[in-house]
Coordinates of N, CA and C in Angstrom, one line a residue:
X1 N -67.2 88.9 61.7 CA -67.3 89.5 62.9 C -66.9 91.0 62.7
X2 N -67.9 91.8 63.8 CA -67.6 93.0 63.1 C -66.6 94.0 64.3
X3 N -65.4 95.0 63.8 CA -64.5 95.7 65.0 C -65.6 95.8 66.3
X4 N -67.0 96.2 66.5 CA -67.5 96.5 67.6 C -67.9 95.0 68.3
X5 N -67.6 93.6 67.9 CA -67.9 92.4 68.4 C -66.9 92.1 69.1
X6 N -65.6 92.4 68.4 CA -64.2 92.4 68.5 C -64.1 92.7 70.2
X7 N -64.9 94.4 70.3 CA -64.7 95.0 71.2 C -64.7 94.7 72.5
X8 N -66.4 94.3 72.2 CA -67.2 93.7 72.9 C -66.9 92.3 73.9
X9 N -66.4 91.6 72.9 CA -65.5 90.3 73.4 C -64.7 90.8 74.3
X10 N -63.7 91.6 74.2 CA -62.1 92.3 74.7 C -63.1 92.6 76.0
X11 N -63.9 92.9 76.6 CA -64.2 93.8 77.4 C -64.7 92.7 78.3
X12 N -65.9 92.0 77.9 CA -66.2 91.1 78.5 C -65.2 89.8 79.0
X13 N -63.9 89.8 78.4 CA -63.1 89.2 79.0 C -62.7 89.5 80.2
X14 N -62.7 90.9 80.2 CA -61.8 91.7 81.1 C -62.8 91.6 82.4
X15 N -64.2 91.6 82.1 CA -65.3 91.6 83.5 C -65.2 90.1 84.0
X16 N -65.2 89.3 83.0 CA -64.1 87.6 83.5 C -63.7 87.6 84.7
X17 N -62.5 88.3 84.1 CA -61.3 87.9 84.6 C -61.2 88.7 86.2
X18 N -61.5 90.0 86.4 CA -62.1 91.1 87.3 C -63.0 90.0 88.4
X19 N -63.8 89.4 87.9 CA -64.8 87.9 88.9 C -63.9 87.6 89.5
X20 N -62.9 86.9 88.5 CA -62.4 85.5 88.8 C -60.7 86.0 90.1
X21 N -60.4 87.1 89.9 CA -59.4 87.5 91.1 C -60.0 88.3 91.9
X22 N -61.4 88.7 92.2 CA -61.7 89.0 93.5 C -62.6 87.8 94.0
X23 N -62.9 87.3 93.6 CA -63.5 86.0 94.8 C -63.5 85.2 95.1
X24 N -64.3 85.7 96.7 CA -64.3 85.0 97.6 C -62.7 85.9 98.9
X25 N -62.6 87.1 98.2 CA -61.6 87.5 98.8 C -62.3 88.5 100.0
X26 N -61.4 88.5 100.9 CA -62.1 88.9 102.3 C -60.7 90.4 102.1
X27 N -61.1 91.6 103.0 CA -61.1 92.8 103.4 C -59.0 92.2 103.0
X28 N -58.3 91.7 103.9 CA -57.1 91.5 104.0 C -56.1 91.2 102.8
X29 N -57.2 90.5 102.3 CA -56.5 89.8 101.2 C -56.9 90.8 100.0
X30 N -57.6 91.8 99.7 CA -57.7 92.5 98.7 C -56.9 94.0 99.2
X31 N -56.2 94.1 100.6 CA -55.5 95.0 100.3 C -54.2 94.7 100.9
X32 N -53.5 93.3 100.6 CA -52.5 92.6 100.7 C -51.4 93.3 99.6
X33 N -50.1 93.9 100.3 CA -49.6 94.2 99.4 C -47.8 93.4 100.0
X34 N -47.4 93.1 98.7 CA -46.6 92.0 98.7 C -45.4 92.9 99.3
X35 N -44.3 93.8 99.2 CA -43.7 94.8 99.4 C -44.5 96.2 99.7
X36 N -44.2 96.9 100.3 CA -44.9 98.6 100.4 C -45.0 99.5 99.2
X37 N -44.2 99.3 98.6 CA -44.6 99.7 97.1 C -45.7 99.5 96.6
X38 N -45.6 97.9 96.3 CA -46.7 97.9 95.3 C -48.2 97.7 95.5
X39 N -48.8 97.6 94.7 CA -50.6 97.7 94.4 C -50.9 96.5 95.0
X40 N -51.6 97.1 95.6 CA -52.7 95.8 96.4 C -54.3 95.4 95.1
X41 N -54.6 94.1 95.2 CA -55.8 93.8 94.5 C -56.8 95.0 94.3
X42 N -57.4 95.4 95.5 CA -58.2 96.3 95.4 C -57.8 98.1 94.6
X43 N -56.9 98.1 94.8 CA -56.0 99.1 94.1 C -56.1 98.8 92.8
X44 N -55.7 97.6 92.5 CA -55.6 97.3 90.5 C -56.8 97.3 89.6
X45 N -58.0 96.8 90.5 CA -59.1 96.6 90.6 C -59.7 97.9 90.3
X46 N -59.8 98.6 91.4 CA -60.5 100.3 90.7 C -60.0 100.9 90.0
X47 N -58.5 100.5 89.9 CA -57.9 101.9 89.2 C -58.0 101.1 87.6
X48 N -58.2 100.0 87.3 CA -58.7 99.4 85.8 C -60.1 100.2 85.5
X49 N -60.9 100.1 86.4 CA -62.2 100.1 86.3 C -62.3 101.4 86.5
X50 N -61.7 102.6 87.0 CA -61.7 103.7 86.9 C -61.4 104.6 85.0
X51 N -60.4 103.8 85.1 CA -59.7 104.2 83.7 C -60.2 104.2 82.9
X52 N -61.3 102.7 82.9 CA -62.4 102.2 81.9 C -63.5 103.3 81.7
X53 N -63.7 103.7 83.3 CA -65.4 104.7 83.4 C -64.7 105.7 82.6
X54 N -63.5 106.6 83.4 CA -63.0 107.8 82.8 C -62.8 108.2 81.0
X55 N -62.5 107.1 80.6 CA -62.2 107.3 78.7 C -63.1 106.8 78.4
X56 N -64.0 105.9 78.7 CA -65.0 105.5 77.6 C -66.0 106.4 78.0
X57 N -66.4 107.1 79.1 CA -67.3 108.2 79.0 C -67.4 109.3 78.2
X58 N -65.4 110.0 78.4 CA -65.5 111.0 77.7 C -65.6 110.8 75.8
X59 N -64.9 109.7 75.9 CA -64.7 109.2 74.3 C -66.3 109.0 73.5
X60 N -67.2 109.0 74.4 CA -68.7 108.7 74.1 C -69.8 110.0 74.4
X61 N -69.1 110.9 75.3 CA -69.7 112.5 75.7 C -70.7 111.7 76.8
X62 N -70.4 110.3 77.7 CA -71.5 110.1 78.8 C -70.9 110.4 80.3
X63 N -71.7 110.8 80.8 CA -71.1 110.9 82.8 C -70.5 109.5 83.1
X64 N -69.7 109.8 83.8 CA -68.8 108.4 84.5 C -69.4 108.0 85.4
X65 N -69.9 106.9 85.3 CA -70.7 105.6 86.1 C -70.4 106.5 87.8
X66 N -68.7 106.5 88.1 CA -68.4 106.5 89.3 C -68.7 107.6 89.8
X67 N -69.5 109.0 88.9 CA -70.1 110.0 89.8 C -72.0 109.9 89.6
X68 N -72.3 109.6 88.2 CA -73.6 109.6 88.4 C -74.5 108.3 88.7
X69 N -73.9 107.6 89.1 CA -74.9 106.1 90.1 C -74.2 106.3 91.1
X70 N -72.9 107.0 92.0 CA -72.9 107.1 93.1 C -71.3 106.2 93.6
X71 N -71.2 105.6 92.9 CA -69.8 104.7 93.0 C -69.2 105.5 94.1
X72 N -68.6 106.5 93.8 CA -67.6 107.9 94.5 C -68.5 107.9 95.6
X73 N -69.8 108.0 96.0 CA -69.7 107.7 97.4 C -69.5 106.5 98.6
X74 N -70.2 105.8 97.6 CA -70.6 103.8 98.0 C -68.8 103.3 98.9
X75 N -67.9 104.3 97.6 CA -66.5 103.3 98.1 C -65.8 104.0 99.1
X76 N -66.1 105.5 98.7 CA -66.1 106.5 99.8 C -64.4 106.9 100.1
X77 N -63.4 106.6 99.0 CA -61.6 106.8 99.1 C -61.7 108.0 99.7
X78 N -60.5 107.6 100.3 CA -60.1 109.4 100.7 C -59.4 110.0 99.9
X79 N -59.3 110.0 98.5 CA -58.9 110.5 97.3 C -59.9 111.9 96.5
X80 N -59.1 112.5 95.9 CA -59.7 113.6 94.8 C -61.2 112.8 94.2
X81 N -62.2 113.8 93.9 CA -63.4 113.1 93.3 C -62.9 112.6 91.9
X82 N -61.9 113.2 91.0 CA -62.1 112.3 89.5 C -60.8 112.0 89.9
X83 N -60.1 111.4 90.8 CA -58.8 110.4 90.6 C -59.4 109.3 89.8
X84 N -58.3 108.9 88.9 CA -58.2 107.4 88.5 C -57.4 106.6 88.9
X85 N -56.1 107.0 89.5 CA -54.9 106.6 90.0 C -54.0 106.4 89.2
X86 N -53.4 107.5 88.3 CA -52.5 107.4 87.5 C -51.7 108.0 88.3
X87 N -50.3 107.8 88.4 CA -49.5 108.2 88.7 C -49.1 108.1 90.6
X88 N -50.0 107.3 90.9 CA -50.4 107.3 92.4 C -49.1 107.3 93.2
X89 N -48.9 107.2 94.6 CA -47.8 106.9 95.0 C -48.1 106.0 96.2
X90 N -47.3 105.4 96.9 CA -47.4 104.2 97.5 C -48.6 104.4 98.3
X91 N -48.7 106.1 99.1 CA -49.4 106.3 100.2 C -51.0 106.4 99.5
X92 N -51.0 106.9 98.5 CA -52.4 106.6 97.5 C -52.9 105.4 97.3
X93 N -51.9 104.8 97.4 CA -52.8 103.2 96.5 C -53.4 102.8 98.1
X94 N -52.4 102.9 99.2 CA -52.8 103.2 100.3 C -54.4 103.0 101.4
X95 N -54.7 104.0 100.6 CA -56.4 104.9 100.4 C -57.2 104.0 99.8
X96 N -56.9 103.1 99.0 CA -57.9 102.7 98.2 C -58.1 101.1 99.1
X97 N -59.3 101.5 100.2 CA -59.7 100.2 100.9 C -61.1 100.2 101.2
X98 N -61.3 99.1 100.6 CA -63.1 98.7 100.6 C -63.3 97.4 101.4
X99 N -64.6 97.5 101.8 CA -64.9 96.8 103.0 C -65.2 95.3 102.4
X100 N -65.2 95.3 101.0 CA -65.7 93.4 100.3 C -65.9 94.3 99.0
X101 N -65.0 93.0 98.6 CA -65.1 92.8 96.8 C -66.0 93.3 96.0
X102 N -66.9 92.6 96.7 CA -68.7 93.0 96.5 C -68.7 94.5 95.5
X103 N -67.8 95.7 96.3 CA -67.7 96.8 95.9 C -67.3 97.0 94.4
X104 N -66.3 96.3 94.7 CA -65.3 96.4 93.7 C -66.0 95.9 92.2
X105 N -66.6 94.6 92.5 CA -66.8 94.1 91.2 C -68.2 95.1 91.0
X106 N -69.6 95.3 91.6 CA -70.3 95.9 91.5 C -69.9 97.4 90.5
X107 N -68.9 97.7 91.0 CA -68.7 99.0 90.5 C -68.4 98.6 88.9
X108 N -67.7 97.7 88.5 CA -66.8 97.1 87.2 C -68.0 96.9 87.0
X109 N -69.0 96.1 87.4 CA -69.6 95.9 86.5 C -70.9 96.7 85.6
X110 N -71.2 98.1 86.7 CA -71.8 99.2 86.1 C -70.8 99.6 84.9
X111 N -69.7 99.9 85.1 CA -68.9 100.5 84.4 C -69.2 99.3 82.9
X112 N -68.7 98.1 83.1 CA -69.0 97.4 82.0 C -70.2 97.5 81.2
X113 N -71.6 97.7 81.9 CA -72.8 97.9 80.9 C -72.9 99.2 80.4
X114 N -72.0 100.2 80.9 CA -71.9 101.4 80.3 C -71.3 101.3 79.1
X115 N -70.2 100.8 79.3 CA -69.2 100.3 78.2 C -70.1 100.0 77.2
X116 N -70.7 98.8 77.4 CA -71.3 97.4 76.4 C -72.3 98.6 75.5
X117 N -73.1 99.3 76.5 CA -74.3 100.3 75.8 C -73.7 101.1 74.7
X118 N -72.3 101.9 75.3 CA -71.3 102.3 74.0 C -71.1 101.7 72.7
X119 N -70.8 100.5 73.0 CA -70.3 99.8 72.0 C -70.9 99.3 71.1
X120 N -72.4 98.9 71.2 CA -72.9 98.7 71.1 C -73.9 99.2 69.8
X121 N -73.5 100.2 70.1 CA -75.0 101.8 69.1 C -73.2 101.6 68.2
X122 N -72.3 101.3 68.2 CA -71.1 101.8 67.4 C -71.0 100.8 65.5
X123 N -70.7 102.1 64.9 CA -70.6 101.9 63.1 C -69.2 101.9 63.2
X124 N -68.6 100.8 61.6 CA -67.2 100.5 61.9 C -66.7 102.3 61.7
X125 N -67.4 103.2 60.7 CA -66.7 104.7 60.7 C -66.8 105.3 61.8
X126 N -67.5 105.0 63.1 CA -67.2 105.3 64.3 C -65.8 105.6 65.0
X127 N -65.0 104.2 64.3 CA -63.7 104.5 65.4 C -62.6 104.9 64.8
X128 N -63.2 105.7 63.5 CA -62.0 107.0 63.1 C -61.8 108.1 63.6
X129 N -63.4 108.5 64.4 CA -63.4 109.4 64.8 C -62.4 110.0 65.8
X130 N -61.5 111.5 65.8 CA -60.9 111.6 66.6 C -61.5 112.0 67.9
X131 N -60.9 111.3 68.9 CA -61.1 111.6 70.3 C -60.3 112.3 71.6
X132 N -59.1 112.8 70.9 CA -58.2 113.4 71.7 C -56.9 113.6 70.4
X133 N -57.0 115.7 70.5 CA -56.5 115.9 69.9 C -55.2 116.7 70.3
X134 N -54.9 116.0 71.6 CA -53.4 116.4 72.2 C -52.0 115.6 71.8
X135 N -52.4 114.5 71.1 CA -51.6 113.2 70.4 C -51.1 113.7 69.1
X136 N -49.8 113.5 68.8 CA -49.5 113.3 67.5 C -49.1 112.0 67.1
X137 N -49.7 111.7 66.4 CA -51.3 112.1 65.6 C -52.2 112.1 66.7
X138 N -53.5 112.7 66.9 CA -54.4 112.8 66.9 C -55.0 111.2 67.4
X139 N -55.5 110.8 68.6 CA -56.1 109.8 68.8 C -57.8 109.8 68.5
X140 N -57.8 108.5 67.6 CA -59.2 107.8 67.4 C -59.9 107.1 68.5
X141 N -61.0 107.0 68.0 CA -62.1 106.4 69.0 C -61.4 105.1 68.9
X142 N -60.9 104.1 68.2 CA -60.8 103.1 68.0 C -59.6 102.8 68.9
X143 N -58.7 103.8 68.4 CA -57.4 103.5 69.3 C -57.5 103.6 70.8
X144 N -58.8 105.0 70.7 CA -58.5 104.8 72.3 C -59.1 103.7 73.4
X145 N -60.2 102.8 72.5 CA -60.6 101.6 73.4 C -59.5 100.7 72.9
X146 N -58.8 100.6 72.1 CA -57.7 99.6 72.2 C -56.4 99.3 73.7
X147 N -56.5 101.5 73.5 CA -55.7 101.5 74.4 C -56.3 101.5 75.8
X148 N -57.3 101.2 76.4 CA -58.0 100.6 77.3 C -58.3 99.4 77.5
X149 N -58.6 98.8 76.7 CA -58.2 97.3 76.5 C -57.1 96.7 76.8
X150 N -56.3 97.5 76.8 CA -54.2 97.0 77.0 C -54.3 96.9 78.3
X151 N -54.8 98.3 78.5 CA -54.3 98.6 80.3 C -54.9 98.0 81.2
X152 N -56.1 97.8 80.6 CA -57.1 96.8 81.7 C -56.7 95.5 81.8
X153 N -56.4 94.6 80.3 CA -55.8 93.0 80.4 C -54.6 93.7 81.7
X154 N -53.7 94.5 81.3 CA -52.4 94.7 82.0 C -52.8 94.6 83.5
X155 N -53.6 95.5 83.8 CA -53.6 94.9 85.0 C -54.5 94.3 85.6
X156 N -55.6 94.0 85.0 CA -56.2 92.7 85.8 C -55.5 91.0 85.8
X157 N -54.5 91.5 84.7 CA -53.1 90.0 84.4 C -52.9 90.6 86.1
X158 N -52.1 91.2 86.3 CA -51.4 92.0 87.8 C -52.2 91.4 89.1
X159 N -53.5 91.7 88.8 CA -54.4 91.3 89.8 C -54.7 90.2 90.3
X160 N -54.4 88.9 88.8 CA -54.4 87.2 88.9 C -53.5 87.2 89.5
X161 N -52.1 87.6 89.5 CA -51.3 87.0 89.2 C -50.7 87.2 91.4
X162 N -51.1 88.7 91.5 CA -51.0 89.2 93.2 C -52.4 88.1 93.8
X163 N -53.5 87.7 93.4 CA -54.3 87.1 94.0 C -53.2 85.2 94.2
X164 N -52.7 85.0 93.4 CA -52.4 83.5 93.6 C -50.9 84.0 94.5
X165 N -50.4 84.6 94.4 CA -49.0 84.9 95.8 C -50.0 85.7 97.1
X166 N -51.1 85.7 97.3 CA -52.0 85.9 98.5 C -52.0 84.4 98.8
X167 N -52.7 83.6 98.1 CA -53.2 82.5 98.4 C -52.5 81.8 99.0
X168 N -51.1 81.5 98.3 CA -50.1 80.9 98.0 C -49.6 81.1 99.7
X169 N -49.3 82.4 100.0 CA -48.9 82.7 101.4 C -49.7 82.0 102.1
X170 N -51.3 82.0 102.3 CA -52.2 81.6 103.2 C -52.3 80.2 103.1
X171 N -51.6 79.8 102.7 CA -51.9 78.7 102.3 C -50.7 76.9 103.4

């Protein structure tokens, strides 16, 4: 198996898993937040799938899914045009409400064939290449879909885990 099958796997997990905690979820329950602090489903949901479009575009020199097919209007946040939601604060995550899942996963899954097309055309001397040279050391292509990889399992784990304490309540 080769690192770019590896990848490929890793990612496709992640559009799994992205399925499997938004549906069948209605408008309430994806922006169910358990305390006021924290992230609602729909919130974990874009802001993975944000992160995803954001670095694998630039890491590849392609436009981000969420401005050139339109995403950024379809979802319509009342947020900055290139937010990803790092650093958000409660009233931000707030903002981030869509009318059905539908959106959500639709968007992931543009983002994911963008991905896959990436990864795809990729040579194992590919992911030496440096991609960000504000790191010491110097971040690689390689490391930085690893480190997208992390943060997406990270929170679409978040996202299982807030979908079954929704249920759980409704229940």
């Amino acid at each position: 198996m080769h690192a770019k099958d590896i990848l490929i796997d890793g990612f496709g997990r992640i559009q799994e898993e992205v399925h499997a905690a938004l549906d069948g979820l209605g408008p309430d329950e994806l922006h169910h937040r358990p305390v006021p602090d924290a992230n609602s489903l729909a919130w974990l949901v874009w802001h993975l799938t944000r992160v995803q479009d954001d670095h694998v575009a630039a890491a590849f020199d392609l436009d981000q899914v969420w401005h050139s097919q339109g995403w950024d209007k379809r979802l319509g946040l009342d947020l900055p045009h290139d937010d990803t939601g790092y650093g958000h604060s409660p009233a931000k995550v707030a903002k981030v409400r869509v009318d059905s899942a539908d959106l959500l996963t639709g968007y992931h899954d543009a983002v994911h064939e963008q991905t896959l097309g990436a990864l795809r055309g990729l040579a194992a001397k590919d992911l030496e290449r440096v991609v960000d040279e504000r790191w010491d050391p110097p971040v690689t292509l390689g490391v930085r879909l690893v480190s997208v990889l992390s943060d997406d399992l990270q929170h679409v784990g978040q996202a299982a885990y807030l979908r079954g304490l929704v249920q759980s309540a409704a229940a």
